Amino acid sequence: MAASSRRLSYCLLKSNYTALLRQVSFHKPRCTRCLSSAITTETGKDDKDPFVLFRSQEVQRILKKITGLNVEKVSHMVSSTLKKPTYKLLTEEETQEAEEKAKKEAEWKLQMPPFMLPRKPIHDILSKDPDLEGFDSSKYVFTDISFGLSNKERLIVVRDTDGTLRKADWDERDRVNQVYNPTTGQVYMAPKMFDDEHLERVLNDDKYIYMLDRACVQFEPDNPDYIRVTHKTYEHINKNRNFDVLRSTRHFGPMTFYLTWNKKIDLLLVDMIHQGLMDDCIDVVNLYVILHPSSKTAINMEDKQDIERVKTYCQNDAENKAELELSIQAFEDSLRGKSKQTA
């Protein structure tokens, strides 16, 4: 199999090669759950791992709660062909069962992609054989195509033209896995829309969900390109305050976690207050305390309840303090006005 710039010859790893290759000391790639345990954070700290925090029970509870569950929005499907509607006569019991089924399907569709740091590069050299230098002008890729192996566990090694035998790097692994174990919706070469010059244009059209869904299909969550695309999308949403586009989708939780991890929640809090979602606003502040336990907000949060927790964040760590204070004040004024009307 040839390519213009980098020509690779793919060879299947037959059973008679397995014993030979197993004589070499290979370390199995770590599973997704353990992948980030040895990776430092973007701030250079080793004591906080975003993936471990992201999958913790309390953080997941907060993210699922603030995401919301709008069954109609979650179930919305864009179809290229029109189909005739189907009408059914249901009893009250059958209607409740259908609603419960739709709710469970919606909850399943709201499963969040994980928030991870970029995977470590692979630079494992297994052997160097100068006698094989110049044997061929193409690299040889040996792939274990046994059933039951995940793409991360699959053994893939490369023989370079200079005789070096090494483990395949991530780019080679992604392309070889797509050849032998194609993923539905994933293409061999990443679409151009993920390039920076095209990405900005797509985001300017507010196609956030489309971009994030395509990134989930094309890349692994620890792929640097996935992280780059999703983070730029979150930044664009935050800059333009288009948070409601992602609300009640599987991407709202990861976006909130990203903004909280990078201490950029001010505009999100203002948006939630304006929409009357004060409980969600309090949950985001609670998430901030979990992710940044040494912050001024966390230190001064003792015995604070409800809206006082939001005020504590505003006084200590908010960057847009003036706008957030005005939003809190307006919310309290509206509550006082409603209480007077009911009195």
mmCIF file of N, CA and C in Angstrom, residues 24-131:
data_model
loop_
_atom_site.group_PDB
_atom_site.id
_atom_site.type_symbol
_atom_site.label_atom_id
_atom_site.label_comp_id
_atom_site.label_asym_id
_atom_site.label_seq_id
_atom_site.Cartn_x
_atom_site.Cartn_y
_atom_site.Cartn_z
ATOM 1 N N VAL A 24 10.083 -10.608 22.200
ATOM 2 C CA VAL A 24 10.516 -9.249 22.476
ATOM 3 C C VAL A 24 9.729 -8.737 23.680
ATOM 4 N N SER A 25 10.357 -7.965 24.530
ATOM 5 C CA SER A 25 9.711 -7.480 25.752
ATOM 6 C C SER A 25 8.806 -6.301 25.420
ATOM 7 N N PHE A 26 7.498 -6.593 25.245
ATOM 8 C CA PHE A 26 6.523 -5.548 24.955
ATOM 9 C C PHE A 26 5.776 -5.182 26.225
ATOM 10 N N HIS A 27 5.433 -3.903 26.356
ATOM 11 C CA HIS A 27 4.566 -3.426 27.432
ATOM 12 C C HIS A 27 3.231 -3.105 26.811
ATOM 13 N N LYS A 28 2.175 -3.720 27.315
ATOM 14 C CA LYS A 28 0.850 -3.481 26.747
ATOM 15 C C LYS A 28 0.439 -2.036 26.939
ATOM 16 N N PRO A 29 -0.174 -1.420 25.918
ATOM 17 C CA PRO A 29 -0.673 -0.061 26.088
ATOM 18 C C PRO A 29 -1.680 -0.014 27.225
ATOM 19 N N ARG A 30 -1.653 1.051 27.981
ATOM 20 C CA ARG A 30 -2.554 1.176 29.106
ATOM 21 C C ARG A 30 -3.970 1.422 28.648
ATOM 22 N N CYS A 31 -4.912 0.911 29.416
ATOM 23 C CA CYS A 31 -6.314 1.108 29.082
ATOM 24 C C CYS A 31 -6.689 2.570 29.309
ATOM 25 N N THR A 32 -7.838 2.959 28.754
ATOM 26 C CA THR A 32 -8.272 4.345 28.863
ATOM 27 C C THR A 32 -8.417 4.775 30.312
ATOM 28 N N ARG A 33 -8.886 3.865 31.158
ATOM 29 C CA ARG A 33 -9.107 4.210 32.554
ATOM 30 C C ARG A 33 -7.798 4.559 33.261
ATOM 31 N N CYS A 34 -6.691 3.923 32.853
ATOM 32 C CA CYS A 34 -5.413 4.139 33.534
ATOM 33 C C CYS A 34 -4.499 5.090 32.768
ATOM 34 N N LEU A 35 -4.952 5.539 31.611
ATOM 35 C CA LEU A 35 -4.067 6.265 30.706
ATOM 36 C C LEU A 35 -3.495 7.522 31.317
ATOM 37 N N SER A 36 -4.319 8.278 32.031
ATOM 38 C CA SER A 36 -3.880 9.592 32.481
ATOM 39 C C SER A 36 -3.252 9.586 33.864
ATOM 40 N N SER A 37 -3.075 8.399 34.464
ATOM 41 C CA SER A 37 -2.571 8.360 35.838
ATOM 42 C C SER A 37 -1.154 8.877 35.955
ATOM 43 N N ALA A 38 -0.372 8.791 34.862
ATOM 44 C CA ALA A 38 1.025 9.221 34.929
ATOM 45 C C ALA A 38 1.274 10.507 34.155
ATOM 46 N N ILE A 39 0.196 11.166 33.724
ATOM 47 C CA ILE A 39 0.348 12.364 32.901
ATOM 48 C C ILE A 39 0.194 13.605 33.761
ATOM 49 N N THR A 40 1.044 14.555 33.612
ATOM 50 C CA THR A 40 0.933 15.792 34.380
ATOM 51 C C THR A 40 -0.113 16.695 33.758
ATOM 52 N N THR A 41 -0.615 17.609 34.554
ATOM 53 C CA THR A 41 -1.637 18.524 34.081
ATOM 54 C C THR A 41 -1.013 19.638 33.265
ATOM 55 N N GLU A 42 -1.896 20.406 32.599
ATOM 56 C CA GLU A 42 -1.432 21.498 31.758
ATOM 57 C C GLU A 42 -0.738 22.579 32.581
ATOM 58 N N THR A 43 -1.043 22.639 33.859
ATOM 59 C CA THR A 43 -0.407 23.644 34.705
ATOM 60 C C THR A 43 0.886 23.149 35.312
ATOM 61 N N GLY A 44 1.287 21.916 34.970
ATOM 62 C CA GLY A 44 2.542 21.377 35.442
ATOM 63 C C GLY A 44 2.455 20.714 36.802
ATOM 64 N N LYS A 45 1.249 20.499 37.334
ATOM 65 C CA LYS A 45 1.094 19.889 38.633
ATOM 66 C C LYS A 45 0.881 18.389 38.466
ATOM 67 N N ASP A 46 1.458 17.614 39.386
ATOM 68 C CA ASP A 46 1.308 16.180 39.347
ATOM 69 C C ASP A 46 0.221 15.690 40.299
ATOM 70 N N ASP A 47 -0.294 16.578 41.161
ATOM 71 C CA ASP A 47 -1.212 16.144 42.204
ATOM 72 C C ASP A 47 -2.660 16.171 41.742
ATOM 73 N N LYS A 48 -2.949 16.695 40.567
ATOM 74 C CA LYS A 48 -4.320 16.767 40.083
ATOM 75 C C LYS A 48 -4.395 16.202 38.675
ATOM 76 N N ASP A 49 -5.247 15.224 38.492
ATOM 77 C CA ASP A 49 -5.443 14.602 37.197
ATOM 78 C C ASP A 49 -6.877 14.866 36.755
ATOM 79 N N PRO A 50 -7.115 15.602 35.692
ATOM 80 C CA PRO A 50 -8.490 15.964 35.328
ATOM 81 C C PRO A 50 -9.383 14.766 35.035
ATOM 82 N N PHE A 51 -8.816 13.701 34.473
ATOM 83 C CA PHE A 51 -9.646 12.541 34.148
ATOM 84 C C PHE A 51 -10.141 11.849 35.412
ATOM 85 N N VAL A 52 -9.274 11.718 36.400
ATOM 86 C CA VAL A 52 -9.675 11.105 37.669
ATOM 87 C C VAL A 52 -10.769 11.930 38.331
ATOM 88 N N LEU A 53 -10.606 13.252 38.318
ATOM 89 C CA LEU A 53 -11.625 14.124 38.895
ATOM 90 C C LEU A 53 -12.910 14.084 38.079
ATOM 91 N N PHE A 54 -12.774 14.065 36.761
ATOM 92 C CA PHE A 54 -13.941 14.081 35.877
ATOM 93 C C PHE A 54 -14.840 12.867 36.116
ATOM 94 N N ARG A 55 -14.253 11.701 36.315
ATOM 95 C CA ARG A 55 -15.055 10.489 36.465
ATOM 96 C C ARG A 55 -15.440 10.198 37.909
ATOM 97 N N SER A 56 -15.093 11.091 38.835
ATOM 98 C CA SER A 56 -15.490 10.882 40.223
ATOM 99 C C SER A 56 -17.006 11.001 40.351
ATOM 100 N N GLN A 57 -17.557 10.334 41.332
ATOM 101 C CA GLN A 57 -19.008 10.240 41.480
ATOM 102 C C GLN A 57 -19.667 11.607 41.666
ATOM 103 N N GLU A 58 -19.102 12.449 42.509
ATOM 104 C CA GLU A 58 -19.701 13.750 42.782
ATOM 105 C C GLU A 58 -19.646 14.672 41.565
ATOM 106 N N VAL A 59 -18.520 14.671 40.862
ATOM 107 C CA VAL A 59 -18.398 15.505 39.667
ATOM 108 C C VAL A 59 -19.373 15.052 38.597
ATOM 109 N N GLN A 60 -19.512 13.744 38.400
ATOM 110 C CA GLN A 60 -20.467 13.234 37.422
ATOM 111 C C GLN A 60 -21.902 13.605 37.798
ATOM 112 N N ARG A 61 -22.211 13.553 39.082
ATOM 113 C CA ARG A 61 -23.555 13.932 39.531
ATOM 114 C C ARG A 61 -23.844 15.396 39.196
ATOM 115 N N ILE A 62 -22.878 16.268 39.462
ATOM 116 C CA ILE A 62 -23.058 17.689 39.186
ATOM 117 C C ILE A 62 -23.221 17.936 37.691
ATOM 118 N N LEU A 63 -22.362 17.332 36.889
ATOM 119 C CA LEU A 63 -22.394 17.568 35.445
ATOM 120 C C LEU A 63 -23.689 17.057 34.819
ATOM 121 N N LYS A 64 -24.171 15.896 35.260
ATOM 122 C CA LYS A 64 -25.417 15.360 34.728
ATOM 123 C C LYS A 64 -26.599 16.243 35.130
ATOM 124 N N LYS A 65 -26.562 16.744 36.348
ATOM 125 C CA LYS A 65 -27.665 17.571 36.834
ATOM 126 C C LYS A 65 -27.771 18.877 36.057
ATOM 127 N N ILE A 66 -26.639 19.565 35.856
ATOM 128 C CA ILE A 66 -26.699 20.858 35.174
ATOM 129 C C ILE A 66 -26.899 20.710 33.675
ATOM 130 N N THR A 67 -26.630 19.515 33.134
ATOM 131 C CA THR A 67 -26.865 19.290 31.703
ATOM 132 C C THR A 67 -28.341 19.371 31.377
ATOM 133 N N GLY A 68 -29.167 18.836 32.285
ATOM 134 C CA GLY A 68 -30.609 18.842 32.048
ATOM 135 C C GLY A 68 -31.021 17.700 31.131
ATOM 136 N N LEU A 69 -32.313 17.461 31.072
ATOM 137 C CA LEU A 69 -32.838 16.389 30.224
ATOM 138 C C LEU A 69 -34.058 16.882 29.474
ATOM 139 N N ASN A 70 -33.824 17.364 28.271
ATOM 140 C CA ASN A 70 -34.895 17.771 27.371
ATOM 141 C C ASN A 70 -35.056 16.661 26.337
ATOM 142 N N VAL A 71 -36.045 15.794 26.550
ATOM 143 C CA VAL A 71 -36.202 14.606 25.714
ATOM 144 C C VAL A 71 -36.379 14.982 24.250
ATOM 145 N N GLU A 72 -37.134 16.046 23.981
ATOM 146 C CA GLU A 72 -37.375 16.453 22.594
ATOM 147 C C GLU A 72 -36.073 16.879 21.924
ATOM 148 N N LYS A 73 -35.223 17.606 22.650
ATOM 149 C CA LYS A 73 -33.962 18.053 22.067
ATOM 150 C C LYS A 73 -33.004 16.893 21.859
ATOM 151 N N VAL A 74 -32.942 15.997 22.849
ATOM 152 C CA VAL A 74 -32.032 14.858 22.744
ATOM 153 C C VAL A 74 -32.458 13.921 21.625
ATOM 154 N N SER A 75 -33.755 13.745 21.467
ATOM 155 C CA SER A 75 -34.271 12.800 20.472
ATOM 156 C C SER A 75 -34.330 13.385 19.074
ATOM 157 N N HIS A 76 -34.014 14.661 18.934
ATOM 158 C CA HIS A 76 -34.094 15.297 17.620
ATOM 159 C C HIS A 76 -33.076 14.680 16.678
ATOM 160 N N MET A 77 -33.531 14.221 15.558
ATOM 161 C CA MET A 77 -32.664 13.605 14.554
ATOM 162 C C MET A 77 -32.826 14.348 13.242
ATOM 163 N N VAL A 78 -31.709 14.674 12.603
ATOM 164 C CA VAL A 78 -31.730 15.334 11.304
ATOM 165 C C VAL A 78 -31.733 14.260 10.232
ATOM 166 N N SER A 79 -32.790 14.180 9.477
ATOM 167 C CA SER A 79 -32.917 13.147 8.450
ATOM 168 C C SER A 79 -32.956 13.785 7.072
ATOM 169 N N SER A 80 -32.293 13.121 6.127
ATOM 170 C CA SER A 80 -32.256 13.645 4.754
ATOM 171 C C SER A 80 -33.519 13.298 3.987
ATOM 172 N N THR A 81 -34.292 12.322 4.493
ATOM 173 C CA THR A 81 -35.520 11.914 3.815
ATOM 174 C C THR A 81 -36.691 12.058 4.775
ATOM 175 N N LEU A 82 -37.816 12.440 4.232
ATOM 176 C CA LEU A 82 -39.025 12.585 5.021
ATOM 177 C C LEU A 82 -39.753 11.254 5.120
ATOM 178 N N LYS A 83 -40.226 10.933 6.319
ATOM 179 C CA LYS A 83 -40.963 9.692 6.528
ATOM 180 C C LYS A 83 -42.371 10.013 7.012
ATOM 181 N N LYS A 84 -43.287 9.141 6.670
ATOM 182 C CA LYS A 84 -44.653 9.338 7.104
ATOM 183 C C LYS A 84 -44.745 9.157 8.619
ATOM 184 N N PRO A 85 -45.475 10.035 9.281
ATOM 185 C CA PRO A 85 -45.611 9.889 10.741
ATOM 186 C C PRO A 85 -46.429 8.651 11.096
ATOM 187 N N THR A 86 -46.150 8.092 12.238
ATOM 188 C CA THR A 86 -46.867 6.914 12.721
ATOM 189 C C THR A 86 -47.703 7.298 13.933
ATOM 190 N N TYR A 87 -48.975 6.948 13.916
ATOM 191 C CA TYR A 87 -49.874 7.284 15.012
ATOM 192 C C TYR A 87 -50.298 6.004 15.727
ATOM 193 N N LYS A 88 -50.300 6.044 17.055
ATOM 194 C CA LYS A 88 -50.698 4.893 17.855
ATOM 195 C C LYS A 88 -51.673 5.331 18.934
ATOM 196 N N LEU A 89 -52.626 4.475 19.216
ATOM 197 C CA LEU A 89 -53.559 4.713 20.307
ATOM 198 C C LEU A 89 -53.047 3.955 21.523
ATOM 199 N N LEU A 90 -52.715 4.686 22.591
ATOM 200 C CA LEU A 90 -52.133 4.084 23.767
ATOM 201 C C LEU A 90 -52.988 4.364 24.994
ATOM 202 N N THR A 91 -52.989 3.392 25.882
ATOM 203 C CA THR A 91 -53.639 3.616 27.167
ATOM 204 C C THR A 91 -52.733 4.503 28.012
ATOM 205 N N GLU A 92 -53.242 4.961 29.150
ATOM 206 C CA GLU A 92 -52.442 5.812 30.038
ATOM 207 C C GLU A 92 -51.193 5.066 30.519
ATOM 208 N N GLU A 93 -51.357 3.776 30.807
ATOM 209 C CA GLU A 93 -50.224 2.972 31.268
ATOM 210 C C GLU A 93 -49.181 2.822 30.157
ATOM 211 N N GLU A 94 -49.647 2.562 28.941
ATOM 212 C CA GLU A 94 -48.723 2.411 27.804
ATOM 213 C C GLU A 94 -48.022 3.732 27.493
ATOM 214 N N THR A 95 -48.735 4.833 27.688
ATOM 215 C CA THR A 95 -48.129 6.145 27.461
ATOM 216 C C THR A 95 -47.000 6.393 28.453
ATOM 217 N N GLN A 96 -47.231 6.041 29.714
ATOM 218 C CA GLN A 96 -46.190 6.198 30.729
ATOM 219 C C GLN A 96 -44.985 5.311 30.420
ATOM 220 N N GLU A 97 -45.230 4.098 29.943
ATOM 221 C CA GLU A 97 -44.132 3.203 29.582
ATOM 222 C C GLU A 97 -43.336 3.761 28.407
ATOM 223 N N ALA A 98 -44.042 4.332 27.423
ATOM 224 C CA ALA A 98 -43.355 4.918 26.269
ATOM 225 C C ALA A 98 -42.526 6.135 26.684
ATOM 226 N N GLU A 99 -43.079 6.944 27.588
ATOM 227 C CA GLU A 99 -42.336 8.109 28.072
ATOM 228 C C GLU A 99 -41.101 7.685 28.858
ATOM 229 N N GLU A 100 -41.248 6.650 29.681
ATOM 230 C CA GLU A 100 -40.109 6.154 30.455
ATOM 231 C C GLU A 100 -39.029 5.578 29.538
ATOM 232 N N LYS A 101 -39.452 4.881 28.486
ATOM 233 C CA LYS A 101 -38.498 4.335 27.514
ATOM 234 C C LYS A 101 -37.763 5.460 26.796
ATOM 235 N N ALA A 102 -38.504 6.499 26.401
ATOM 236 C CA ALA A 102 -37.882 7.638 25.728
ATOM 237 C C ALA A 102 -36.899 8.346 26.656
ATOM 238 N N LYS A 103 -37.232 8.422 27.941
ATOM 239 C CA LYS A 103 -36.348 9.070 28.907
ATOM 240 C C LYS A 103 -35.051 8.286 29.074
ATOM 241 N N LYS A 104 -35.156 6.951 29.147
ATOM 242 C CA LYS A 104 -33.961 6.122 29.285
ATOM 243 C C LYS A 104 -33.071 6.219 28.045
ATOM 244 N N GLU A 105 -33.696 6.242 26.872
ATOM 245 C CA GLU A 105 -32.916 6.395 25.642
ATOM 246 C C GLU A 105 -32.224 7.751 25.605
ATOM 247 N N ALA A 106 -32.912 8.784 26.081
ATOM 248 C CA ALA A 106 -32.314 10.120 26.114
ATOM 249 C C ALA A 106 -31.142 10.157 27.086
ATOM 250 N N GLU A 107 -31.289 9.522 28.251
ATOM 251 C CA GLU A 107 -30.203 9.483 29.229
ATOM 252 C C GLU A 107 -28.989 8.743 28.658
ATOM 253 N N TRP A 108 -29.248 7.691 27.894
ATOM 254 C CA TRP A 108 -28.156 6.947 27.263
ATOM 255 C C TRP A 108 -27.414 7.819 26.248
ATOM 256 N N LYS A 109 -28.161 8.624 25.511
ATOM 257 C CA LYS A 109 -27.547 9.500 24.517
ATOM 258 C C LYS A 109 -26.777 10.658 25.151
ATOM 259 N N LEU A 110 -27.037 10.922 26.431
ATOM 260 C CA LEU A 110 -26.362 12.030 27.114
ATOM 261 C C LEU A 110 -25.071 11.592 27.810
ATOM 262 N N GLN A 111 -24.604 10.370 27.541
ATOM 263 C CA GLN A 111 -23.336 9.941 28.118
ATOM 264 C C GLN A 111 -22.218 10.853 27.628
ATOM 265 N N MET A 112 -21.448 11.381 28.568
ATOM 266 C CA MET A 112 -20.463 12.417 28.240
ATOM 267 C C MET A 112 -19.134 11.822 27.781
ATOM 268 N N PRO A 113 -18.522 12.392 26.750
ATOM 269 C CA PRO A 113 -17.150 12.000 26.412
ATOM 270 C C PRO A 113 -16.201 12.451 27.513
ATOM 271 N N PRO A 114 -15.182 11.668 27.827
ATOM 272 C CA PRO A 114 -14.304 12.008 28.960
ATOM 273 C C PRO A 114 -13.411 13.207 28.671
ATOM 274 N N PHE A 115 -13.016 13.870 29.740
ATOM 275 C CA PHE A 115 -12.086 14.995 29.662
ATOM 276 C C PHE A 115 -10.709 14.487 30.065
ATOM 277 N N MET A 116 -9.774 14.475 29.109
ATOM 278 C CA MET A 116 -8.460 13.881 29.346
ATOM 279 C C MET A 116 -7.358 14.810 28.852
ATOM 280 N N LEU A 117 -6.157 14.545 29.320
ATOM 281 C CA LEU A 117 -4.977 15.234 28.825
ATOM 282 C C LEU A 117 -4.423 14.493 27.615
ATOM 283 N N PRO A 118 -3.604 15.143 26.792
ATOM 284 C CA PRO A 118 -3.052 14.469 25.600
ATOM 285 C C PRO A 118 -2.245 13.230 25.980
ATOM 286 N N ARG A 119 -2.367 12.211 25.172
ATOM 287 C CA ARG A 119 -1.633 10.968 25.411
ATOM 288 C C ARG A 119 -0.131 11.178 25.202
ATOM 289 N N LYS A 120 0.647 10.376 25.878
ATOM 290 C CA LYS A 120 2.096 10.479 25.764
ATOM 291 C C LYS A 120 2.553 9.936 24.412
ATOM 292 N N PRO A 121 3.527 10.564 23.770
ATOM 293 C CA PRO A 121 4.062 10.031 22.511
ATOM 294 C C PRO A 121 4.701 8.661 22.729
ATOM 295 N N ILE A 122 4.715 7.863 21.692
ATOM 296 C CA ILE A 122 5.335 6.540 21.744
ATOM 297 C C ILE A 122 6.693 6.610 21.050
ATOM 298 N N HIS A 123 7.761 6.340 21.785
ATOM 299 C CA HIS A 123 9.116 6.343 21.220
ATOM 300 C C HIS A 123 9.865 5.084 21.638
ATOM 301 N N ASP A 124 9.181 3.952 21.640
ATOM 302 C CA ASP A 124 9.777 2.704 22.102
ATOM 303 C C ASP A 124 10.482 1.981 20.949
ATOM 304 N N ILE A 125 11.809 1.926 21.017
ATOM 305 C CA ILE A 125 12.603 1.196 20.023
ATOM 306 C C ILE A 125 12.869 -0.201 20.561
ATOM 307 N N LEU A 126 12.531 -1.209 19.774
ATOM 308 C CA LEU A 126 12.679 -2.596 20.211
ATOM 309 C C LEU A 126 14.043 -3.166 19.823
ATOM 310 N N SER A 127 14.516 -2.838 18.645
ATOM 311 C CA SER A 127 15.837 -3.313 18.217
ATOM 312 C C SER A 127 16.307 -2.495 17.017
ATOM 313 N N LYS A 128 17.611 -2.506 16.794
ATOM 314 C CA LYS A 128 18.199 -1.863 15.622
ATOM 315 C C LYS A 128 19.026 -2.901 14.867
ATOM 316 N N ASP A 129 18.700 -3.070 13.596
ATOM 317 C CA ASP A 129 19.381 -4.058 12.748
ATOM 318 C C ASP A 129 19.965 -3.357 11.530
ATOM 319 N N PRO A 130 21.203 -2.886 11.631
ATOM 320 C CA PRO A 130 21.838 -2.173 10.498
ATOM 321 C C PRO A 130 21.920 -3.009 9.234
ATOM 322 N N ASP A 131 21.938 -4.346 9.388
ATOM 323 C CA ASP A 131 22.040 -5.209 8.203
ATOM 324 C C ASP A 131 20.812 -5.091 7.305
#
